[in-house]
């Protein structure tokens, strides 16, 4: 039984929900399957310009339903977003080997320009969950196109990156990643940064934990852990052509936080003012619940980290400006 199914049994305040997914390529289809396995969702609507692809995924997912959950999956149009609590935007071009996320910006911004107004027309009260890259730029674009409050336009941000970081730190220290509190903030991309000054294990910073457990505290090794985390997507895409499982799990985690009204702090991307840079979408720990996501604080950073996150924000802001997104 999945951890999501266990939570469904243990907690009774989960409302049956419809989730629409726009774009059922590798990320959209895998997210639909992950949501189906979760047992949280009553109804999943698949929307794609390629009807045959959407119908094929629908047929395949329905064959899995009797052995998983009773989640209904169907192919729909934008009008079927009308009852959706959350609409996940996964449409757009994927990264090619060696291509950065930012290099997708112009192409995918045009696709978002087609998608968002059609969703908003039928689902003016939904929450938009953006997965398409470059996610920070397209979260900002979706915010501008939708006219929604910032809380109802959520980018997947660095949630997956932060999870990867905790996993890699756990492996380095030979402990469960559940014991690690660490995050990546800024752009979901090349300018992101690991917040080493706030990283802890069992309430101790990493230097203290290393000393307490008689392990070496090696800053160079930790930096390599960050590089491995930051470049994970490039390495996966080089080998298999795309990423899907990790981001699908991250999107499911965000959906869970919304539907359960958790108030969890997740490193998702929403539009706001960060570290003195105004009107930009990037990731910091953000409160996520039934009414969306709220930027409630900036982490206290050391001087180097503060400069790095400002540079990351400026990079995102410049990309938005280049697309005419003021």
mmCIF file of C-alpha atoms in Angstrom:
data_model
loop_
_atom_site.group_PDB
_atom_site.id
_atom_site.type_symbol
_atom_site.label_atom_id
_atom_site.label_comp_id
_atom_site.label_asym_id
_atom_site.label_seq_id
_atom_site.Cartn_x
_atom_site.Cartn_y
_atom_site.Cartn_z
ATOM 1 C CA UNK A 1 0.000 0.000 0.000
ATOM 2 C CA UNK A 2 1.370 3.420 -0.922
ATOM 3 C CA UNK A 3 2.003 6.080 1.728
ATOM 4 C CA UNK A 4 -0.744 8.131 0.109
ATOM 5 C CA UNK A 5 -3.256 5.285 0.512
ATOM 6 C CA UNK A 6 -2.266 4.917 4.151
ATOM 7 C CA UNK A 7 -2.947 8.615 4.734
ATOM 8 C CA UNK A 8 -6.322 8.248 3.021
ATOM 9 C CA UNK A 9 -7.279 5.669 5.630
ATOM 10 C CA UNK A 10 -5.849 7.552 8.587
ATOM 11 C CA UNK A 11 -7.252 10.972 7.763
ATOM 12 C CA UNK A 12 -10.919 11.616 7.036
ATOM 13 C CA UNK A 13 -10.989 15.274 5.973
ATOM 14 C CA UNK A 14 -9.994 14.593 2.358
ATOM 15 C CA UNK A 15 -12.669 15.776 -0.054
ATOM 16 C CA UNK A 16 -13.293 13.792 -3.274
ATOM 17 C CA UNK A 17 -11.689 15.850 -6.008
ATOM 18 C CA UNK A 18 -11.426 16.202 -9.748
ATOM 19 C CA UNK A 19 -7.968 16.876 -11.126
ATOM 20 C CA UNK A 20 -7.463 17.899 -14.754
ATOM 21 C CA UNK A 21 -4.137 17.361 -16.490
ATOM 22 C CA UNK A 22 -3.402 19.418 -19.600
ATOM 23 C CA UNK A 23 -0.704 17.701 -21.616
ATOM 24 C CA UNK A 24 -0.382 13.922 -21.319
ATOM 25 C CA UNK A 25 3.135 13.384 -22.516
ATOM 26 C CA UNK A 26 5.618 11.582 -20.281
ATOM 27 C CA UNK A 27 5.111 13.915 -17.285
ATOM 28 C CA UNK A 28 1.343 14.275 -17.592
ATOM 29 C CA UNK A 29 0.692 10.571 -18.097
ATOM 30 C CA UNK A 30 3.015 9.531 -15.264
ATOM 31 C CA UNK A 31 1.388 12.088 -12.973
ATOM 32 C CA UNK A 32 -2.047 10.686 -13.831
ATOM 33 C CA UNK A 33 -0.836 7.205 -12.882
ATOM 34 C CA UNK A 34 0.766 8.433 -9.657
ATOM 35 C CA UNK A 35 -2.447 10.234 -8.692
ATOM 36 C CA UNK A 36 -4.430 7.118 -9.537
ATOM 37 C CA UNK A 37 -2.244 5.024 -7.223
ATOM 38 C CA UNK A 38 -2.568 7.606 -4.448
ATOM 39 C CA UNK A 39 -6.234 6.917 -3.806
ATOM 40 C CA UNK A 40 -6.809 10.641 -3.194
ATOM 41 C CA UNK A 41 -8.588 11.514 -6.411
ATOM 42 C CA UNK A 42 -12.151 10.752 -7.485
ATOM 43 C CA UNK A 43 -11.793 11.847 -11.107
ATOM 44 C CA UNK A 44 -8.846 12.537 -13.431
ATOM 45 C CA UNK A 45 -9.466 14.364 -16.711
ATOM 46 C CA UNK A 46 -6.851 14.049 -19.456
ATOM 47 C CA UNK A 47 -6.666 16.917 -21.958
ATOM 48 C CA UNK A 48 -4.285 16.960 -24.899
ATOM 49 C CA UNK A 49 -4.212 18.373 -28.404
ATOM 50 C CA UNK A 50 -3.270 14.837 -29.516
ATOM 51 C CA UNK A 51 -6.566 13.032 -28.905
ATOM 52 C CA UNK A 52 -5.200 9.625 -29.843
ATOM 53 C CA UNK A 53 -2.436 9.950 -27.259
ATOM 54 C CA UNK A 54 -4.918 11.023 -24.594
ATOM 55 C CA UNK A 55 -7.257 8.146 -25.427
ATOM 56 C CA UNK A 56 -4.398 5.652 -25.366
ATOM 57 C CA UNK A 57 -3.302 6.818 -21.925
ATOM 58 C CA UNK A 58 -6.935 6.732 -20.729
ATOM 59 C CA UNK A 59 -7.345 3.128 -21.891
ATOM 60 C CA UNK A 60 -4.082 2.033 -20.279
ATOM 61 C CA UNK A 61 -4.859 3.771 -16.970
ATOM 62 C CA UNK A 62 -8.336 2.251 -16.821
ATOM 63 C CA UNK A 63 -6.857 -1.215 -17.203
ATOM 64 C CA UNK A 64 -4.832 -0.510 -14.048
ATOM 65 C CA UNK A 65 -7.824 0.828 -12.092
ATOM 66 C CA UNK A 66 -9.318 -2.506 -10.924
ATOM 67 C CA UNK A 67 -5.978 -3.446 -9.374
ATOM 68 C CA UNK A 68 -5.276 -0.068 -7.773
ATOM 69 C CA UNK A 69 -8.091 2.317 -6.819
ATOM 70 C CA UNK A 70 -11.523 3.247 -8.078
ATOM 71 C CA UNK A 71 -10.340 6.576 -9.461
ATOM 72 C CA UNK A 72 -12.208 7.442 -12.647
ATOM 73 C CA UNK A 73 -10.041 8.492 -15.582
ATOM 74 C CA UNK A 74 -11.498 10.075 -18.711
ATOM 75 C CA UNK A 75 -10.493 12.063 -21.768
ATOM 76 C CA UNK A 76 -11.904 15.572 -21.794
ATOM 77 C CA UNK A 77 -11.914 19.049 -23.275
ATOM 78 C CA UNK A 78 -11.151 22.354 -21.564
ATOM 79 C CA UNK A 79 -14.822 22.542 -20.599
ATOM 80 C CA UNK A 80 -14.258 19.483 -18.405
ATOM 81 C CA UNK A 81 -12.005 21.573 -16.132
ATOM 82 C CA UNK A 82 -15.170 23.158 -14.722
ATOM 83 C CA UNK A 83 -15.199 21.075 -11.515
ATOM 84 C CA UNK A 84 -11.439 20.654 -11.150
ATOM 85 C CA UNK A 85 -9.964 21.543 -7.767
ATOM 86 C CA UNK A 86 -6.546 21.661 -9.429
ATOM 87 C CA UNK A 87 -5.518 21.859 -13.076
ATOM 88 C CA UNK A 88 -2.013 20.547 -13.713
ATOM 89 C CA UNK A 89 -0.268 22.132 -16.710
ATOM 90 C CA UNK A 90 2.188 19.643 -18.188
ATOM 91 C CA UNK A 91 1.944 20.570 -21.884
ATOM 92 C CA UNK A 92 4.924 21.801 -23.835
ATOM 93 C CA UNK A 93 8.220 20.775 -25.371
ATOM 94 C CA UNK A 94 10.594 18.622 -23.331
ATOM 95 C CA UNK A 95 14.274 19.300 -22.781
ATOM 96 C CA UNK A 96 16.573 17.663 -25.269
ATOM 97 C CA UNK A 97 19.965 16.282 -24.211
ATOM 98 C CA UNK A 98 22.272 19.216 -23.450
ATOM 99 C CA UNK A 99 19.458 21.774 -23.579
ATOM 100 C CA UNK A 100 18.809 24.030 -20.581
ATOM 101 C CA UNK A 101 15.324 24.644 -19.228
ATOM 102 C CA UNK A 102 15.607 28.350 -20.040
ATOM 103 C CA UNK A 103 16.190 27.527 -23.703
ATOM 104 C CA UNK A 104 12.595 26.238 -23.802
ATOM 105 C CA UNK A 105 11.145 29.528 -22.580
ATOM 106 C CA UNK A 106 9.953 31.159 -25.815
ATOM 107 C CA UNK A 107 8.530 27.956 -27.302
ATOM 108 C CA UNK A 108 6.677 26.870 -24.191
ATOM 109 C CA UNK A 109 5.462 30.376 -23.363
ATOM 110 C CA UNK A 110 3.511 30.333 -26.632
ATOM 111 C CA UNK A 111 1.946 27.005 -25.673
ATOM 112 C CA UNK A 112 1.011 28.374 -22.241
ATOM 113 C CA UNK A 113 -0.608 31.369 -23.958
ATOM 114 C CA UNK A 114 -2.995 28.917 -25.645
ATOM 115 C CA UNK A 115 -3.670 26.776 -22.569
ATOM 116 C CA UNK A 116 -4.230 29.159 -19.683
ATOM 117 C CA UNK A 117 -7.092 31.296 -21.085
ATOM 118 C CA UNK A 118 -8.978 28.127 -22.057
ATOM 119 C CA UNK A 119 -8.607 26.699 -18.546
ATOM 120 C CA UNK A 120 -9.598 29.953 -16.857
ATOM 121 C CA UNK A 121 -12.692 30.290 -19.061
ATOM 122 C CA UNK A 122 -14.182 27.132 -17.567
ATOM 123 C CA UNK A 123 -12.456 26.923 -14.173
ATOM 124 C CA UNK A 124 -12.145 30.455 -12.752
ATOM 125 C CA UNK A 125 -11.838 29.167 -9.182
ATOM 126 C CA UNK A 126 -9.343 26.360 -9.711
ATOM 127 C CA UNK A 127 -5.708 26.187 -8.605
ATOM 128 C CA UNK A 128 -3.179 26.080 -11.447
ATOM 129 C CA UNK A 129 -0.226 23.760 -10.849
ATOM 130 C CA UNK A 130 2.520 24.398 -13.412
ATOM 131 C CA UNK A 131 4.993 21.661 -14.330
ATOM 132 C CA UNK A 132 6.131 22.832 -17.769
ATOM 133 C CA UNK A 133 9.698 24.155 -17.963
ATOM 134 C CA UNK A 134 11.189 26.649 -17.427
ATOM 135 C CA UNK A 135 8.752 26.385 -14.566
ATOM 136 C CA UNK A 136 9.491 29.699 -12.827
ATOM 137 C CA UNK A 137 9.102 31.736 -16.012
ATOM 138 C CA UNK A 138 5.932 29.871 -16.987
ATOM 139 C CA UNK A 139 4.497 30.187 -13.490
ATOM 140 C CA UNK A 140 4.867 33.932 -13.864
ATOM 141 C CA UNK A 141 3.365 33.803 -17.374
ATOM 142 C CA UNK A 142 0.432 31.741 -16.095
ATOM 143 C CA UNK A 143 -0.143 34.215 -13.279
ATOM 144 C CA UNK A 144 -0.280 37.119 -15.733
ATOM 145 C CA UNK A 145 -2.475 35.263 -18.233
ATOM 146 C CA UNK A 146 -4.922 33.916 -15.662
ATOM 147 C CA UNK A 147 -5.530 37.016 -13.584
ATOM 148 C CA UNK A 148 -5.575 34.691 -10.561
ATOM 149 C CA UNK A 149 -4.145 35.709 -7.197
ATOM 150 C CA UNK A 150 -0.568 34.556 -6.706
ATOM 151 C CA UNK A 151 -1.721 31.888 -4.242
ATOM 152 C CA UNK A 152 -3.618 30.003 -6.958
ATOM 153 C CA UNK A 153 -0.773 29.731 -9.472
ATOM 154 C CA UNK A 154 1.791 27.266 -8.143
ATOM 155 C CA UNK A 155 4.908 26.057 -9.933
ATOM 156 C CA UNK A 156 6.438 22.710 -9.004
ATOM 157 C CA UNK A 157 9.590 24.727 -8.361
ATOM 158 C CA UNK A 158 12.482 23.115 -6.514
ATOM 159 C CA UNK A 159 10.403 20.588 -4.583
ATOM 160 C CA UNK A 160 11.943 17.693 -6.504
ATOM 161 C CA UNK A 161 15.432 19.250 -6.268
ATOM 162 C CA UNK A 162 15.058 19.598 -2.489
ATOM 163 C CA UNK A 163 13.935 15.986 -2.196
ATOM 164 C CA UNK A 164 16.892 14.862 -4.281
ATOM 165 C CA UNK A 165 19.229 16.892 -2.060
ATOM 166 C CA UNK A 166 17.907 15.325 1.152
ATOM 167 C CA UNK A 167 18.191 11.886 -0.414
ATOM 168 C CA UNK A 168 21.791 12.490 -1.469
ATOM 169 C CA UNK A 169 22.773 13.894 1.944
ATOM 170 C CA UNK A 170 21.176 10.870 3.595
ATOM 171 C CA UNK A 171 23.219 8.545 1.411
ATOM 172 C CA UNK A 172 26.405 10.458 2.194
ATOM 173 C CA UNK A 173 25.828 10.084 5.936
ATOM 174 C CA UNK A 174 24.239 6.624 5.637
ATOM 175 C CA UNK A 175 20.965 7.681 7.259
ATOM 176 C CA UNK A 176 17.367 7.978 6.119
ATOM 177 C CA UNK A 177 16.566 11.117 4.146
ATOM 178 C CA UNK A 178 13.589 11.568 6.482
ATOM 179 C CA UNK A 179 16.111 12.670 9.112
ATOM 180 C CA UNK A 180 17.553 15.410 6.885
ATOM 181 C CA UNK A 181 16.169 18.949 6.807
ATOM 182 C CA UNK A 182 17.642 20.736 3.791
ATOM 183 C CA UNK A 183 16.347 22.556 0.756
ATOM 184 C CA UNK A 184 17.191 24.068 -2.595
ATOM 185 C CA UNK A 185 15.793 27.515 -3.387
ATOM 186 C CA UNK A 186 15.744 29.967 -6.278
ATOM 187 C CA UNK A 187 15.315 28.929 -9.891
ATOM 188 C CA UNK A 188 14.438 25.358 -10.784
ATOM 189 C CA UNK A 189 17.486 25.275 -12.986
ATOM 190 C CA UNK A 190 21.143 26.135 -13.285
ATOM 191 C CA UNK A 191 21.126 29.097 -10.861
ATOM 192 C CA UNK A 192 19.442 27.242 -7.976
ATOM 193 C CA UNK A 193 21.299 26.970 -4.682
ATOM 194 C CA UNK A 194 21.467 24.608 -1.747
ATOM 195 C CA UNK A 195 20.954 26.372 1.585
ATOM 196 C CA UNK A 196 23.818 24.709 3.443
ATOM 197 C CA UNK A 197 23.729 27.270 6.266
ATOM 198 C CA UNK A 198 20.259 25.995 7.318
ATOM 199 C CA UNK A 199 20.753 22.263 6.624
ATOM 200 C CA UNK A 200 20.365 20.042 9.682
ATOM 201 C CA UNK A 201 20.228 16.425 10.761
ATOM 202 C CA UNK A 202 18.523 15.674 14.086
ATOM 203 C CA UNK A 203 18.540 19.400 14.842
ATOM 204 C CA UNK A 204 22.304 19.716 14.367
ATOM 205 C CA UNK A 205 23.996 21.506 11.500
ATOM 206 C CA UNK A 206 26.034 19.236 9.263
ATOM 207 C CA UNK A 207 29.376 20.107 10.858
ATOM 208 C CA UNK A 208 27.987 19.295 14.323
ATOM 209 C CA UNK A 209 26.400 16.064 13.117
ATOM 210 C CA UNK A 210 29.631 15.021 11.416
ATOM 211 C CA UNK A 211 31.592 15.594 14.609
ATOM 212 C CA UNK A 212 28.988 13.841 16.791
ATOM 213 C CA UNK A 213 29.024 10.755 14.557
ATOM 214 C CA UNK A 214 32.794 10.858 13.965
ATOM 215 C CA UNK A 215 32.432 11.413 10.241
ATOM 216 C CA UNK A 216 34.380 13.830 8.090
ATOM 217 C CA UNK A 217 32.750 17.184 7.362
ATOM 218 C CA UNK A 218 33.947 17.723 3.814
ATOM 219 C CA UNK A 219 32.647 20.861 2.098
ATOM 220 C CA UNK A 220 34.000 19.706 -1.261
ATOM 221 C CA UNK A 221 32.033 16.458 -1.057
ATOM 222 C CA UNK A 222 28.893 18.379 -0.089
ATOM 223 C CA UNK A 223 29.342 20.689 -3.069
ATOM 224 C CA UNK A 224 29.597 17.625 -5.318
ATOM 225 C CA UNK A 225 26.343 16.395 -3.766
ATOM 226 C CA UNK A 226 24.742 19.702 -4.760
ATOM 227 C CA UNK A 227 26.141 19.509 -8.299
ATOM 228 C CA UNK A 228 24.835 15.950 -8.639
ATOM 229 C CA UNK A 229 21.443 17.161 -7.423
ATOM 230 C CA UNK A 230 21.319 20.217 -9.683
ATOM 231 C CA UNK A 231 22.388 18.270 -12.765
ATOM 232 C CA UNK A 232 20.220 15.201 -12.146
ATOM 233 C CA UNK A 233 17.737 16.005 -14.912
ATOM 234 C CA UNK A 234 20.522 16.513 -17.464
ATOM 235 C CA UNK A 235 21.996 13.124 -16.584
ATOM 236 C CA UNK A 236 18.623 11.380 -16.790
ATOM 237 C CA UNK A 237 17.673 13.051 -20.083
ATOM 238 C CA UNK A 238 21.055 12.124 -21.561
ATOM 239 C CA UNK A 239 20.331 8.464 -20.830
ATOM 240 C CA UNK A 240 16.579 8.016 -21.361
ATOM 241 C CA UNK A 241 15.453 11.181 -23.129
ATOM 242 C CA UNK A 242 13.124 12.628 -20.497
ATOM 243 C CA UNK A 243 12.289 12.717 -16.786
ATOM 244 C CA UNK A 244 8.892 11.715 -15.410
ATOM 245 C CA UNK A 245 8.769 9.689 -12.183
ATOM 246 C CA UNK A 246 10.354 12.220 -9.844
ATOM 247 C CA UNK A 247 8.332 15.200 -11.039
ATOM 248 C CA UNK A 248 5.134 13.131 -11.036
ATOM 249 C CA UNK A 249 5.738 12.259 -7.378
ATOM 250 C CA UNK A 250 6.445 15.924 -6.586
ATOM 251 C CA UNK A 251 3.223 17.058 -8.275
ATOM 252 C CA UNK A 252 1.282 14.413 -6.362
ATOM 253 C CA UNK A 253 2.826 15.692 -3.127
ATOM 254 C CA UNK A 254 1.646 19.233 -3.908
ATOM 255 C CA UNK A 255 -1.855 17.978 -4.765
ATOM 256 C CA UNK A 256 -1.906 16.109 -1.450
ATOM 257 C CA UNK A 257 -0.919 19.233 0.500
ATOM 258 C CA UNK A 258 -3.706 21.211 -1.157
ATOM 259 C CA UNK A 259 -6.488 18.642 -0.839
ATOM 260 C CA UNK A 260 -5.629 17.817 2.774
ATOM 261 C CA UNK A 261 -5.259 21.501 3.664
ATOM 262 C CA UNK A 262 -1.946 20.634 5.290
ATOM 263 C CA UNK A 263 -0.275 24.018 5.538
ATOM 264 C CA UNK A 264 2.967 22.209 4.680
ATOM 265 C CA UNK A 265 6.075 24.214 3.834
ATOM 266 C CA UNK A 266 7.140 23.038 0.380
ATOM 267 C CA UNK A 267 9.697 24.574 -1.960
ATOM 268 C CA UNK A 268 7.226 25.478 -4.697
ATOM 269 C CA UNK A 269 7.370 28.499 -6.979
ATOM 270 C CA UNK A 270 4.884 31.361 -6.717
ATOM 271 C CA UNK A 271 5.012 35.006 -7.761
ATOM 272 C CA UNK A 272 6.167 37.427 -5.093
ATOM 273 C CA UNK A 273 8.962 39.664 -3.825
ATOM 274 C CA UNK A 274 12.050 37.782 -2.661
ATOM 275 C CA UNK A 275 15.268 39.072 -1.097
ATOM 276 C CA UNK A 276 14.691 42.559 -2.486
ATOM 277 C CA UNK A 277 13.829 41.378 -6.027
ATOM 278 C CA UNK A 278 10.231 42.260 -6.854
ATOM 279 C CA UNK A 279 7.609 40.539 -8.979
ATOM 280 C CA UNK A 280 9.278 37.237 -9.769
ATOM 281 C CA UNK A 281 8.425 33.544 -9.374
ATOM 282 C CA UNK A 282 10.948 31.371 -7.572
ATOM 283 C CA UNK A 283 11.099 28.770 -4.836
ATOM 284 C CA UNK A 284 11.489 29.174 -1.102
ATOM 285 C CA UNK A 285 9.690 27.153 1.601
ATOM 286 C CA UNK A 286 6.075 28.139 0.974
ATOM 287 C CA UNK A 287 2.896 27.304 2.899
ATOM 288 C CA UNK A 288 0.610 25.066 0.830
ATOM 289 C CA UNK A 289 -3.000 24.287 1.731
ATOM 290 C CA UNK A 290 -6.524 24.200 0.386
ATOM 291 C CA UNK A 291 -6.546 27.856 -0.657
ATOM 292 C CA UNK A 292 -3.245 27.545 -2.513
ATOM 293 C CA UNK A 293 0.319 28.593 -1.711
ATOM 294 C CA UNK A 294 1.453 31.556 0.377
ATOM 295 C CA UNK A 295 4.930 33.074 0.668
ATOM 296 C CA UNK A 296 5.172 33.655 4.410
ATOM 297 C CA UNK A 297 8.898 34.242 4.865
ATOM 298 C CA UNK A 298 12.332 34.478 3.304
ATOM 299 C CA UNK A 299 14.845 32.103 4.853
ATOM 300 C CA UNK A 300 17.641 33.779 6.789
ATOM 301 C CA UNK A 301 20.716 33.169 4.644
ATOM 302 C CA UNK A 302 24.406 33.836 4.948
ATOM 303 C CA UNK A 303 25.961 36.546 2.799
ATOM 304 C CA UNK A 304 27.058 34.227 -0.031
ATOM 305 C CA UNK A 305 23.662 32.499 -0.220
ATOM 306 C CA UNK A 306 21.847 35.818 -0.140
ATOM 307 C CA UNK A 307 23.837 37.023 -3.141
ATOM 308 C CA UNK A 308 23.280 33.751 -5.009
ATOM 309 C CA UNK A 309 19.509 33.760 -4.568
ATOM 310 C CA UNK A 310 19.338 37.396 -5.704
ATOM 311 C CA UNK A 311 21.279 36.466 -8.830
ATOM 312 C CA UNK A 312 18.915 33.541 -9.403
ATOM 313 C CA UNK A 313 15.896 35.840 -9.073
ATOM 314 C CA UNK A 314 17.450 38.358 -11.471
ATOM 315 C CA UNK A 315 18.024 35.595 -14.030
ATOM 316 C CA UNK A 316 14.359 34.556 -13.894
ATOM 317 C CA UNK A 317 13.209 38.173 -14.032
ATOM 318 C CA UNK A 318 15.427 38.813 -17.087
ATOM 319 C CA UNK A 319 13.982 35.777 -18.871
ATOM 320 C CA UNK A 320 10.468 37.050 -18.202
ATOM 321 C CA UNK A 321 11.403 40.505 -19.469
ATOM 322 C CA UNK A 322 12.842 39.013 -22.667
ATOM 323 C CA UNK A 323 9.444 37.442 -23.353
ATOM 324 C CA UNK A 324 7.612 40.692 -22.680
ATOM 325 C CA UNK A 325 6.239 39.457 -19.361
ATOM 326 C CA UNK A 326 6.247 42.631 -17.260
#
